[in-house]
Amino acid sequence: MAKYEIVTIDGDGIGPEVCQSTVEILRAACGAGMLSFIPCDGGASHYLKSGSVLPEDTFEACKAADAILHGAAGLPGVTYPDGTEVGNDLHLILRFKLDLYANMRPIRLYAGVESPLRHWRPGQIDYVIVRENTEGLYASRGGGIVLRDELATDTIVVTRKGIERVARFAFELSRRRKGAPRDGRRRVTVCDKANILRSYAFFRSVCDDVSGSYDDVEIDYAYADAITVHMLKRPDFYDVIVAENMFGDIISDLGAGTVGGMGVSPSAELGDRHGLFQGAHGSAPDIAGQNAASPVATVLSGALMLRWLADKHTDAGLAAAADRVERAVEHVLSNKLAVPRDLGGTASCTEMTSAICRALTSD
Ligand code: ATP
């Protein structure tokens, strides 16, 4: 029996392509006996067939597994009567039911990838956005009202318990990192709109309380609008940024844009027991089924999964495999052995997969 059981949910659009690419690469990196993959149904196309975006047996398998690897979910035409997209419910249900409260999104400029920001070199943009994942504005999804076709409301919800645990996650993460590229200082930046709304002022004050236990990590503050400018003008200042759910969602796409786009940006959604790993991008239906997607974001999410499992189970072999996967991706990108289409090259999803597998075996 394999040491770790991983549920895979391919999902929609480019989801199956990038998920299967990652399975192939993780198998090559870990060797036999380490991982077993359990394919499960879910997503917007599954909803069209069955009426369920996340079937009960998939949920039970996710609950029992050591980790979950997901491609992407969502199709633009598949919506509920209120106009919201069905596909998003796949990861929203998992987030809420499995209590995946910290969404970790590394923003790192790899060698070989050109940033649209002039002057910045690999190593100078290297920070992590920690998005609170179970509260905030999105927690009220489905609970808002539309009244008389005249007005609509959705309500932001934040709790001391929810903020404390995500803030602690951010400070602990900073402790394990090398600090901001600019000055080597460990720093947690709290991203909010504390000047406008009470809920955000509360978010900031609870983060302040938590920072009291971390004298070795500096606390810093930025309003959500101002940080969009800072992330472009001084990205090297950042180490870890912690943000409310919706702000975290928005600024992590911006951060991804500064290091090559959605196709290179991984994501890990973590709770105390469970972990869900997928690229930060959506299902990109415009390029689905053409073998044109870059698997890099999902592959790097797979590496995050290996490292998370390695930490949890104190498994040095798995940590080494995570390093190998990241090194292989870096080797392929920096030597331009295969350049995905979203980074200006011509490599297909399968060509990227083969190049990364070759780099793994020659490591
Ligand atoms: P969501 O709302 O679910 O996050 P979205 O429609 O806003 O999804 P994405 O699906 O993330 O956005 O993608 C936006 C565009 O970026 C896509 O249309 C596609 O052209 C490009 N893109 C996203 N992911 C990839 C990828 N892995 N490889 C290549 N291009 C990608």
mmCIF file of C-alpha atoms and ligand atoms in Angstrom:
data_model
loop_
_atom_site.group_PDB
_atom_site.id
_atom_site.type_symbol
_atom_site.label_atom_id
_atom_site.label_comp_id
_atom_site.label_asym_id
_atom_site.label_seq_id
_atom_site.Cartn_x
_atom_site.Cartn_y
_atom_site.Cartn_z
ATOM 1 C CA MET A 1 0.000 0.000 0.000
ATOM 2 C CA ALA A 2 1.237 3.491 -0.856
ATOM 3 C CA LYS A 3 2.259 5.715 2.010
ATOM 4 C CA TYR A 4 -0.007 8.627 1.062
ATOM 5 C CA GLU A 5 -3.415 8.618 -0.623
ATOM 6 C CA ILE A 6 -4.141 11.612 -2.819
ATOM 7 C CA VAL A 7 -7.622 12.308 -4.163
ATOM 8 C CA THR A 8 -7.512 13.927 -7.602
ATOM 9 C CA ILE A 9 -10.415 15.934 -8.998
ATOM 10 C CA ASP A 10 -9.695 16.884 -12.621
ATOM 11 C CA GLY A 11 -12.677 19.253 -12.908
ATOM 12 C CA ASP A 12 -13.469 21.363 -15.984
ATOM 13 C CA GLY A 13 -11.810 23.234 -18.838
ATOM 14 C CA ILE A 14 -8.034 22.831 -18.643
ATOM 15 C CA GLY A 15 -8.431 21.080 -15.262
ATOM 16 C CA PRO A 16 -8.000 17.501 -16.551
ATOM 17 C CA GLU A 17 -4.913 18.401 -18.621
ATOM 18 C CA VAL A 18 -3.025 20.185 -15.834
ATOM 19 C CA CYS A 19 -4.090 17.742 -13.131
ATOM 20 C CA GLN A 20 -2.998 14.633 -15.078
ATOM 21 C CA SER A 21 0.272 16.324 -16.028
ATOM 22 C CA THR A 22 0.949 16.910 -12.333
ATOM 23 C CA VAL A 23 0.118 13.319 -11.401
ATOM 24 C CA GLU A 24 2.657 12.108 -13.972
ATOM 25 C CA ILE A 25 5.350 14.453 -12.641
ATOM 26 C CA LEU A 26 4.694 13.652 -8.977
ATOM 27 C CA ARG A 27 4.841 9.921 -9.741
ATOM 28 C CA ALA A 28 8.191 10.422 -11.444
ATOM 29 C CA ALA A 29 9.491 12.532 -8.549
ATOM 30 C CA CYS A 30 8.392 10.237 -5.748
ATOM 31 C CA GLY A 31 8.996 6.794 -7.226
ATOM 32 C CA ALA A 32 6.913 3.711 -6.523
ATOM 33 C CA GLY A 33 5.187 3.087 -3.210
ATOM 34 C CA MET A 34 4.994 6.675 -2.025
ATOM 35 C CA LEU A 35 1.759 8.099 -3.514
ATOM 36 C CA SER A 36 -1.461 6.541 -4.718
ATOM 37 C CA PHE A 37 -3.899 8.702 -6.660
ATOM 38 C CA ILE A 38 -7.657 8.211 -6.338
ATOM 39 C CA PRO A 39 -9.537 9.904 -9.213
ATOM 40 C CA CYS A 40 -12.890 11.386 -8.165
ATOM 41 C CA ASP A 41 -15.716 13.223 -9.939
ATOM 42 C CA GLY A 42 -16.635 16.858 -9.477
ATOM 43 C CA GLY A 43 -17.043 20.198 -11.218
ATOM 44 C CA ALA A 44 -19.489 22.074 -13.431
ATOM 45 C CA SER A 45 -19.644 19.434 -16.167
ATOM 46 C CA HIS A 46 -20.328 16.785 -13.534
ATOM 47 C CA TYR A 47 -23.122 19.015 -12.188
ATOM 48 C CA LEU A 48 -24.688 19.095 -15.668
ATOM 49 C CA LYS A 49 -24.708 15.286 -15.750
ATOM 50 C CA SER A 50 -25.678 14.548 -12.167
ATOM 51 C CA GLY A 51 -26.985 17.702 -10.477
ATOM 52 C CA SER A 52 -24.079 17.676 -8.027
ATOM 53 C CA VAL A 53 -20.884 19.733 -8.280
ATOM 54 C CA LEU A 54 -19.236 17.735 -5.474
ATOM 55 C CA PRO A 55 -20.801 14.286 -5.090
ATOM 56 C CA GLU A 56 -21.014 12.831 -1.590
ATOM 57 C CA ASP A 57 -18.601 9.978 -2.375
ATOM 58 C CA THR A 58 -16.013 12.492 -3.624
ATOM 59 C CA PHE A 59 -16.410 14.500 -0.435
ATOM 60 C CA GLU A 60 -16.008 11.385 1.726
ATOM 61 C CA ALA A 61 -12.901 10.394 -0.246
ATOM 62 C CA CYS A 62 -11.468 13.913 0.241
ATOM 63 C CA LYS A 63 -12.123 13.700 3.959
ATOM 64 C CA ALA A 64 -10.345 10.369 4.247
ATOM 65 C CA ALA A 65 -7.386 11.200 1.959
ATOM 66 C CA ASP A 66 -4.013 12.559 3.004
ATOM 67 C CA ALA A 67 -4.364 15.424 0.513
ATOM 68 C CA ILE A 68 -6.448 16.636 -2.441
ATOM 69 C CA LEU A 69 -5.065 17.657 -5.832
ATOM 70 C CA HIS A 70 -7.436 19.575 -8.073
ATOM 71 C CA GLY A 71 -7.216 20.821 -11.678
ATOM 72 C CA ALA A 72 -9.807 23.604 -11.894
ATOM 73 C CA ALA A 73 -13.602 23.865 -11.793
ATOM 74 C CA GLY A 74 -16.148 26.074 -13.511
ATOM 75 C CA LEU A 75 -17.745 26.652 -16.886
ATOM 76 C CA PRO A 76 -19.050 30.130 -17.758
ATOM 77 C CA GLY A 77 -22.534 29.010 -18.901
ATOM 78 C CA VAL A 78 -23.161 26.729 -15.927
ATOM 79 C CA THR A 79 -24.809 28.982 -13.361
ATOM 80 C CA TYR A 80 -27.470 28.912 -10.650
ATOM 81 C CA PRO A 81 -30.700 30.855 -11.139
ATOM 82 C CA ASP A 82 -29.150 33.768 -9.176
ATOM 83 C CA GLY A 83 -26.424 34.103 -11.825
ATOM 84 C CA THR A 84 -23.501 32.837 -9.722
ATOM 85 C CA GLU A 85 -21.240 30.119 -11.137
ATOM 86 C CA VAL A 86 -21.776 26.524 -10.066
ATOM 87 C CA GLY A 87 -18.134 25.432 -10.457
ATOM 88 C CA ASN A 88 -16.876 27.629 -7.634
ATOM 89 C CA ASP A 89 -18.908 25.566 -5.193
ATOM 90 C CA LEU A 90 -16.547 22.643 -5.616
ATOM 91 C CA HIS A 91 -13.695 24.313 -3.750
ATOM 92 C CA LEU A 92 -15.985 26.507 -1.627
ATOM 93 C CA ILE A 93 -17.700 23.419 -0.171
ATOM 94 C CA LEU A 94 -14.322 21.796 0.462
ATOM 95 C CA ARG A 95 -12.983 25.003 2.034
ATOM 96 C CA PHE A 96 -15.876 25.362 4.439
ATOM 97 C CA LYS A 97 -16.513 21.701 5.260
ATOM 98 C CA LEU A 98 -12.861 20.757 5.648
ATOM 99 C CA ASP A 99 -12.073 24.077 7.352
ATOM 100 C CA LEU A 100 -9.252 25.066 4.980
ATOM 101 C CA TYR A 101 -8.764 28.459 6.557
ATOM 102 C CA ALA A 102 -5.407 29.540 5.128
ATOM 103 C CA ASN A 103 -4.941 29.924 1.396
ATOM 104 C CA MET A 104 -1.233 30.226 0.731
ATOM 105 C CA ARG A 105 -0.261 31.747 -2.605
ATOM 106 C CA PRO A 106 3.469 32.082 -3.224
ATOM 107 C CA ILE A 107 4.466 34.899 -5.592
ATOM 108 C CA ARG A 108 7.938 34.107 -6.844
ATOM 109 C CA LEU A 109 9.771 35.238 -9.960
ATOM 110 C CA TYR A 110 11.533 32.251 -11.519
ATOM 111 C CA ALA A 111 14.673 32.548 -13.625
ATOM 112 C CA GLY A 112 13.699 32.427 -17.310
ATOM 113 C CA VAL A 113 10.361 34.140 -16.693
ATOM 114 C CA GLU A 114 10.207 37.793 -17.637
ATOM 115 C CA SER A 115 8.291 40.013 -15.239
ATOM 116 C CA PRO A 116 6.196 42.742 -16.848
ATOM 117 C CA LEU A 117 7.801 44.981 -14.209
ATOM 118 C CA ARG A 118 11.118 46.296 -15.487
ATOM 119 C CA HIS A 119 14.246 45.965 -13.295
ATOM 120 C CA TRP A 120 13.126 43.049 -11.135
ATOM 121 C CA ARG A 121 15.238 39.927 -11.292
ATOM 122 C CA PRO A 122 14.639 36.371 -9.997
ATOM 123 C CA GLY A 123 15.033 36.388 -6.234
ATOM 124 C CA GLN A 124 13.837 39.977 -5.903
ATOM 125 C CA ILE A 125 10.146 39.072 -6.005
ATOM 126 C CA ASP A 126 9.557 36.307 -3.492
ATOM 127 C CA TYR A 127 6.680 36.630 -1.059
ATOM 128 C CA VAL A 128 3.580 34.717 -0.002
ATOM 129 C CA ILE A 129 0.025 35.981 0.138
ATOM 130 C CA VAL A 130 -2.000 34.302 2.891
ATOM 131 C CA ARG A 131 -5.643 34.733 2.071
ATOM 132 C CA GLU A 132 -8.165 34.093 4.841
ATOM 133 C CA ASN A 133 -10.260 31.419 3.190
ATOM 134 C CA THR A 134 -13.392 30.677 5.225
ATOM 135 C CA GLU A 135 -14.696 34.088 6.359
ATOM 136 C CA GLY A 136 -14.806 37.607 4.930
ATOM 137 C CA LEU A 137 -17.159 38.775 2.227
ATOM 138 C CA TYR A 138 -17.337 35.414 0.458
ATOM 139 C CA ALA A 139 -18.600 33.647 3.589
ATOM 140 C CA SER A 140 -22.051 35.054 2.874
ATOM 141 C CA ARG A 141 -22.234 33.483 -0.612
ATOM 142 C CA GLY A 142 -25.832 32.468 -1.237
ATOM 143 C CA GLY A 143 -27.070 34.430 1.793
ATOM 144 C CA GLY A 144 -27.328 37.886 0.259
ATOM 145 C CA ILE A 145 -30.664 39.351 -0.735
ATOM 146 C CA VAL A 146 -31.936 40.985 -3.877
ATOM 147 C CA LEU A 147 -34.891 43.185 -3.015
ATOM 148 C CA ARG A 148 -37.591 44.365 -5.439
ATOM 149 C CA ASP A 149 -35.057 44.175 -8.244
ATOM 150 C CA GLU A 150 -33.820 47.478 -6.763
ATOM 151 C CA LEU A 151 -31.020 46.603 -4.349
ATOM 152 C CA ALA A 152 -28.779 43.732 -3.361
ATOM 153 C CA THR A 153 -26.680 42.989 -0.273
ATOM 154 C CA ASP A 154 -23.924 40.596 0.777
ATOM 155 C CA THR A 155 -22.471 40.779 4.266
ATOM 156 C CA ILE A 156 -18.854 40.565 5.416
ATOM 157 C CA VAL A 157 -18.233 38.297 8.400
ATOM 158 C CA VAL A 158 -14.992 38.135 10.385
ATOM 159 C CA THR A 159 -14.443 36.536 13.781
ATOM 160 C CA ARG A 160 -11.647 36.824 16.360
ATOM 161 C CA LYS A 161 -11.064 33.061 16.137
ATOM 162 C CA GLY A 162 -10.874 33.144 12.318
ATOM 163 C CA ILE A 163 -8.523 36.125 12.183
ATOM 164 C CA GLU A 164 -6.305 34.844 14.994
ATOM 165 C CA ARG A 165 -5.636 31.520 13.340
ATOM 166 C CA VAL A 166 -4.871 32.926 9.896
ATOM 167 C CA ALA A 167 -2.663 35.646 11.423
ATOM 168 C CA ARG A 168 -0.785 33.002 13.424
ATOM 169 C CA PHE A 169 -0.367 30.997 10.214
ATOM 170 C CA ALA A 170 1.140 34.073 8.508
ATOM 171 C CA PHE A 171 3.569 34.822 11.361
ATOM 172 C CA GLU A 172 4.654 31.169 11.621
ATOM 173 C CA LEU A 173 5.209 31.121 7.850
ATOM 174 C CA SER A 174 7.357 34.250 8.034
ATOM 175 C CA ARG A 175 9.464 32.598 10.749
ATOM 176 C CA ARG A 176 10.281 29.741 8.359
ATOM 177 C CA ARG A 177 11.260 32.093 5.510
ATOM 178 C CA LYS A 178 14.362 34.169 4.853
ATOM 179 C CA GLY A 179 12.663 37.551 5.129
ATOM 180 C CA ALA A 180 11.877 40.119 2.438
ATOM 181 C CA PRO A 181 14.306 40.218 -0.516
ATOM 182 C CA ARG A 182 14.871 43.970 0.013
ATOM 183 C CA ASP A 183 16.261 43.862 3.541
ATOM 184 C CA GLY A 184 16.099 40.267 4.807
ATOM 185 C CA ARG A 185 13.603 41.318 7.477
ATOM 186 C CA ARG A 186 10.808 38.960 8.456
ATOM 187 C CA ARG A 187 7.634 40.916 7.944
ATOM 188 C CA VAL A 188 3.880 40.293 7.929
ATOM 189 C CA THR A 189 1.911 42.956 6.067
ATOM 190 C CA VAL A 190 -1.760 43.189 7.028
ATOM 191 C CA CYS A 191 -3.854 44.145 3.983
ATOM 192 C CA ASP A 192 -7.241 45.699 4.833
ATOM 193 C CA LYS A 193 -9.411 48.798 4.627
ATOM 194 C CA ALA A 194 -9.230 49.602 8.337
ATOM 195 C CA ASN A 195 -9.776 53.258 7.534
ATOM 196 C CA ILE A 196 -13.227 52.621 6.067
ATOM 197 C CA LEU A 197 -14.974 49.610 7.619
ATOM 198 C CA ARG A 198 -15.202 48.350 11.205
ATOM 199 C CA SER A 199 -14.771 44.747 10.124
ATOM 200 C CA TYR A 200 -11.371 45.598 8.617
ATOM 201 C CA ALA A 201 -10.342 47.703 11.630
ATOM 202 C CA PHE A 202 -11.166 44.639 13.748
ATOM 203 C CA PHE A 203 -9.147 42.419 11.361
ATOM 204 C CA ARG A 204 -6.160 44.732 11.848
ATOM 205 C CA SER A 205 -6.487 44.926 15.632
ATOM 206 C CA VAL A 206 -6.657 41.130 16.005
ATOM 207 C CA CYS A 207 -3.558 40.776 13.775
ATOM 208 C CA ASP A 208 -1.896 43.336 16.061
ATOM 209 C CA ASP A 209 -2.770 41.222 19.104
ATOM 210 C CA VAL A 210 -1.291 38.107 17.480
ATOM 211 C CA SER A 211 1.894 39.968 16.490
ATOM 212 C CA GLY A 212 2.597 40.433 20.215
ATOM 213 C CA SER A 213 3.702 36.780 20.342
ATOM 214 C CA TYR A 214 6.142 37.222 17.439
ATOM 215 C CA ASP A 215 8.800 39.753 18.402
ATOM 216 C CA ASP A 216 11.109 38.430 15.706
ATOM 217 C CA VAL A 217 8.645 39.288 12.901
ATOM 218 C CA GLU A 218 7.857 42.888 11.983
ATOM 219 C CA ILE A 219 4.215 43.870 11.489
ATOM 220 C CA ASP A 220 3.347 46.229 8.642
ATOM 221 C CA TYR A 221 0.039 47.564 7.327
ATOM 222 C CA ALA A 222 -1.282 48.438 3.877
ATOM 223 C CA TYR A 223 -4.696 49.460 2.651
ATOM 224 C CA ALA A 224 -6.004 47.159 -0.072
ATOM 225 C CA ASP A 225 -6.006 49.931 -2.685
ATOM 226 C CA ALA A 226 -2.532 51.227 -1.806
ATOM 227 C CA ILE A 227 -0.969 47.767 -1.821
ATOM 228 C CA THR A 228 -1.832 47.322 -5.507
ATOM 229 C CA VAL A 229 0.609 50.169 -6.210
ATOM 230 C CA HIS A 230 3.257 48.937 -3.744
ATOM 231 C CA MET A 231 3.147 45.421 -5.229
ATOM 232 C CA LEU A 232 4.153 46.932 -8.563
ATOM 233 C CA LYS A 233 6.632 49.547 -7.357
ATOM 234 C CA ARG A 234 8.387 47.774 -4.474
ATOM 235 C CA PRO A 235 7.554 44.044 -4.630
ATOM 236 C CA ASP A 236 10.878 43.227 -2.924
ATOM 237 C CA PHE A 237 9.574 44.797 0.299
ATOM 238 C CA TYR A 238 7.148 41.931 0.918
ATOM 239 C CA ASP A 239 7.697 38.699 2.816
ATOM 240 C CA VAL A 240 4.206 37.545 3.881
ATOM 241 C CA ILE A 241 0.954 39.428 3.257
ATOM 242 C CA VAL A 242 -2.178 38.415 5.177
ATOM 243 C CA ALA A 243 -5.550 39.533 3.831
ATOM 244 C CA GLU A 244 -9.285 39.071 4.203
ATOM 245 C CA ASN A 245 -10.807 36.559 1.761
ATOM 246 C CA MET A 246 -11.884 38.839 -1.115
ATOM 247 C CA PHE A 247 -8.885 41.162 -0.895
ATOM 248 C CA GLY A 248 -6.613 38.112 -0.836
ATOM 249 C CA ASP A 249 -8.347 36.769 -3.927
ATOM 250 C CA ILE A 250 -7.849 40.016 -5.826
ATOM 251 C CA ILE A 251 -4.280 40.838 -4.826
ATOM 252 C CA SER A 252 -3.077 37.300 -5.468
ATOM 253 C CA ASP A 253 -4.090 37.614 -9.133
ATOM 254 C CA LEU A 254 -2.196 40.906 -9.280
ATOM 255 C CA GLY A 255 0.835 39.284 -7.639
ATOM 256 C CA ALA A 256 0.629 36.406 -10.135
ATOM 257 C CA GLY A 257 0.629 38.959 -12.964
ATOM 258 C CA THR A 258 3.946 40.370 -11.745
ATOM 259 C CA VAL A 259 5.712 36.991 -11.975
ATOM 260 C CA GLY A 260 4.430 35.682 -15.307
ATOM 261 C CA GLY A 261 0.687 35.221 -14.844
ATOM 262 C CA MET A 262 -1.825 32.674 -13.669
ATOM 263 C CA GLY A 263 -0.110 29.781 -15.424
ATOM 264 C CA VAL A 264 2.882 29.863 -13.021
ATOM 265 C CA SER A 265 1.095 30.640 -9.756
ATOM 266 C CA PRO A 266 0.440 27.828 -7.283
ATOM 267 C CA SER A 267 -1.984 27.702 -4.397
ATOM 268 C CA ALA A 268 -2.413 25.623 -1.229
ATOM 269 C CA GLU A 269 -5.573 25.753 0.900
ATOM 270 C CA LEU A 270 -4.744 24.470 4.335
ATOM 271 C CA GLY A 271 -6.474 23.615 7.568
ATOM 272 C CA ASP A 272 -5.201 21.830 10.643
ATOM 273 C CA ARG A 273 -6.024 18.415 9.175
ATOM 274 C CA HIS A 274 -6.730 18.760 5.423
ATOM 275 C CA GLY A 275 -5.033 20.335 2.405
ATOM 276 C CA LEU A 276 -6.316 21.157 -1.109
ATOM 277 C CA PHE A 277 -3.824 22.002 -3.837
ATOM 278 C CA GLN A 278 -4.558 23.604 -7.230
ATOM 279 C CA GLY A 279 -3.134 26.287 -9.488
ATOM 280 C CA ALA A 280 -4.318 29.798 -8.651
ATOM 281 C CA HIS A 281 -5.958 30.015 -12.089
ATOM 282 C CA GLY A 282 -9.473 28.988 -13.095
ATOM 283 C CA SER A 283 -10.569 26.501 -15.761
ATOM 284 C CA ALA A 284 -9.584 28.792 -18.687
ATOM 285 C CA PRO A 285 -12.329 27.486 -21.008
ATOM 286 C CA ASP A 286 -10.942 29.543 -23.920
ATOM 287 C CA ILE A 287 -7.940 27.206 -24.244
ATOM 288 C CA ALA A 288 -9.463 23.972 -22.914
ATOM 289 C CA GLY A 289 -8.973 20.730 -24.838
ATOM 290 C CA GLN A 290 -6.247 22.207 -27.073
ATOM 291 C CA ASN A 291 -3.229 20.890 -25.167
ATOM 292 C CA ALA A 292 -2.278 24.580 -24.838
ATOM 293 C CA ALA A 293 -2.459 25.084 -21.064
ATOM 294 C CA SER A 294 0.622 25.433 -18.931
ATOM 295 C CA PRO A 295 0.705 22.796 -16.184
ATOM 296 C CA VAL A 296 3.347 24.772 -14.227
ATOM 297 C CA ALA A 297 0.960 26.302 -11.641
ATOM 298 C CA THR A 298 -0.555 22.906 -10.825
ATOM 299 C CA VAL A 299 2.836 21.193 -10.770
ATOM 300 C CA LEU A 300 4.155 23.806 -8.314
ATOM 301 C CA SER A 301 0.981 23.306 -6.249
ATOM 302 C CA GLY A 302 1.838 19.587 -6.278
ATOM 303 C CA ALA A 303 5.273 20.486 -4.877
ATOM 304 C CA LEU A 304 3.562 22.495 -2.119
ATOM 305 C CA MET A 305 1.480 19.402 -1.393
ATOM 306 C CA LEU A 306 4.562 17.198 -1.054
ATOM 307 C CA ARG A 307 6.200 19.728 1.281
ATOM 308 C CA TRP A 308 3.054 20.080 3.389
ATOM 309 C CA LEU A 309 2.784 16.288 3.738
ATOM 310 C CA ALA A 310 6.514 16.084 4.486
ATOM 311 C CA ASP A 311 6.217 18.616 7.335
ATOM 312 C CA LYS A 312 3.110 16.973 8.720
ATOM 313 C CA HIS A 313 4.563 13.463 8.726
ATOM 314 C CA THR A 314 8.227 14.410 9.245
ATOM 315 C CA ASP A 315 9.097 12.664 5.990
ATOM 316 C CA ALA A 316 12.477 13.739 4.640
ATOM 317 C CA GLY A 317 12.029 11.643 1.469
ATOM 318 C CA LEU A 318 8.937 13.580 0.535
ATOM 319 C CA ALA A 319 10.597 16.933 1.290
ATOM 320 C CA ALA A 320 13.431 15.948 -1.046
ATOM 321 C CA ALA A 321 10.877 15.061 -3.737
ATOM 322 C CA ALA A 322 9.249 18.504 -3.346
ATOM 323 C CA ASP A 323 12.654 20.139 -3.838
ATOM 324 C CA ARG A 324 13.291 17.978 -6.924
ATOM 325 C CA VAL A 325 9.998 19.027 -8.521
ATOM 326 C CA GLU A 326 10.684 22.732 -7.922
ATOM 327 C CA ARG A 327 14.252 22.396 -9.199
ATOM 328 C CA ALA A 328 13.036 20.582 -12.321
ATOM 329 C CA VAL A 329 10.497 23.322 -13.100
ATOM 330 C CA GLU A 330 13.144 25.979 -12.502
ATOM 331 C CA HIS A 331 15.651 24.133 -14.704
ATOM 332 C CA VAL A 332 13.162 23.852 -17.582
ATOM 333 C CA LEU A 333 12.089 27.491 -17.343
ATOM 334 C CA SER A 334 15.501 29.053 -16.801
ATOM 335 C CA ASN A 335 17.153 27.096 -19.632
ATOM 336 C CA LYS A 336 14.101 27.540 -21.837
ATOM 337 C CA LEU A 337 14.049 23.768 -22.494
ATOM 338 C CA ALA A 338 10.307 24.188 -23.041
ATOM 339 C CA VAL A 339 8.454 27.504 -22.864
ATOM 340 C CA PRO A 340 4.684 27.374 -22.291
ATOM 341 C CA ARG A 341 2.430 29.442 -24.512
ATOM 342 C CA ASP A 342 1.338 31.838 -21.770
ATOM 343 C CA LEU A 343 5.016 32.767 -21.302
ATOM 344 C CA GLY A 344 5.488 33.465 -25.015
ATOM 345 C CA GLY A 345 6.628 30.006 -26.104
ATOM 346 C CA THR A 346 5.092 27.205 -28.140
ATOM 347 C CA ALA A 347 5.272 24.204 -25.783
ATOM 348 C CA SER A 348 2.067 22.268 -25.286
ATOM 349 C CA CYS A 349 0.880 20.919 -21.958
ATOM 350 C CA THR A 350 2.265 17.465 -22.783
ATOM 351 C CA GLU A 351 5.595 18.909 -23.990
ATOM 352 C CA MET A 352 5.943 20.857 -20.726
ATOM 353 C CA THR A 353 5.166 17.659 -18.799
ATOM 354 C CA SER A 354 7.794 15.635 -20.683
ATOM 355 C CA ALA A 355 10.413 18.368 -20.267
ATOM 356 C CA ILE A 356 9.831 18.527 -16.502
ATOM 357 C CA CYS A 357 9.937 14.708 -16.223
ATOM 358 C CA ARG A 358 13.228 14.644 -18.172
ATOM 359 C CA ALA A 359 14.667 17.312 -15.890
ATOM 360 C CA LEU A 360 13.655 15.215 -12.889
ATOM 361 C CA THR A 361 15.444 12.126 -14.096
ATOM 362 C CA SER A 362 18.614 14.029 -15.052
ATOM 363 C CA ASP A 363 18.722 15.777 -11.621
HETATM 364 P P1 ATP B 1 -11.783 32.039 -12.217
HETATM 365 O O1 ATP B 1 -12.801 33.106 -12.067
HETATM 366 O O2 ATP B 1 -12.336 30.667 -12.067
HETATM 367 O O3 ATP B 1 -10.526 32.255 -11.435
HETATM 368 P P2 ATP B 1 -11.126 33.230 -14.753
HETATM 369 O O4 ATP B 1 -12.034 33.006 -15.903
HETATM 370 O O5 ATP B 1 -11.152 34.542 -14.059
HETATM 371 O O6 ATP B 1 -11.304 32.038 -13.729
HETATM 372 P P3 ATP B 1 -8.767 31.898 -15.452
HETATM 373 O O7 ATP B 1 -9.506 30.693 -15.860
HETATM 374 O O8 ATP B 1 -7.866 31.787 -14.292
HETATM 375 O O9 ATP B 1 -9.691 33.125 -15.221
HETATM 376 O O10 ATP B 1 -7.893 32.342 -16.679
HETATM 377 C C1 ATP B 1 -7.848 33.616 -17.269
HETATM 378 C C2 ATP B 1 -7.066 33.476 -18.571
HETATM 379 O O11 ATP B 1 -5.692 33.206 -18.290
HETATM 380 C C3 ATP B 1 -7.560 32.289 -19.351
HETATM 381 O O12 ATP B 1 -8.604 32.660 -20.181
HETATM 382 C C4 ATP B 1 -6.348 31.784 -20.065
HETATM 383 O O13 ATP B 1 -6.218 32.392 -21.313
HETATM 384 C C5 ATP B 1 -5.199 32.182 -19.142
HETATM 385 N N1 ATP B 1 -4.743 31.045 -18.329
HETATM 386 C C6 ATP B 1 -5.199 30.706 -17.091
HETATM 387 N N2 ATP B 1 -4.583 29.609 -16.655
HETATM 388 C C7 ATP B 1 -3.719 29.232 -17.616
HETATM 389 C C8 ATP B 1 -2.796 28.158 -17.766
HETATM 390 N N3 ATP B 1 -2.628 27.235 -16.819
HETATM 391 N N4 ATP B 1 -2.084 28.089 -18.898
HETATM 392 C C9 ATP B 1 -2.226 29.007 -19.855
HETATM 393 N N5 ATP B 1 -3.078 30.042 -19.791
HETATM 394 C C10 ATP B 1 -3.823 30.171 -18.686
#
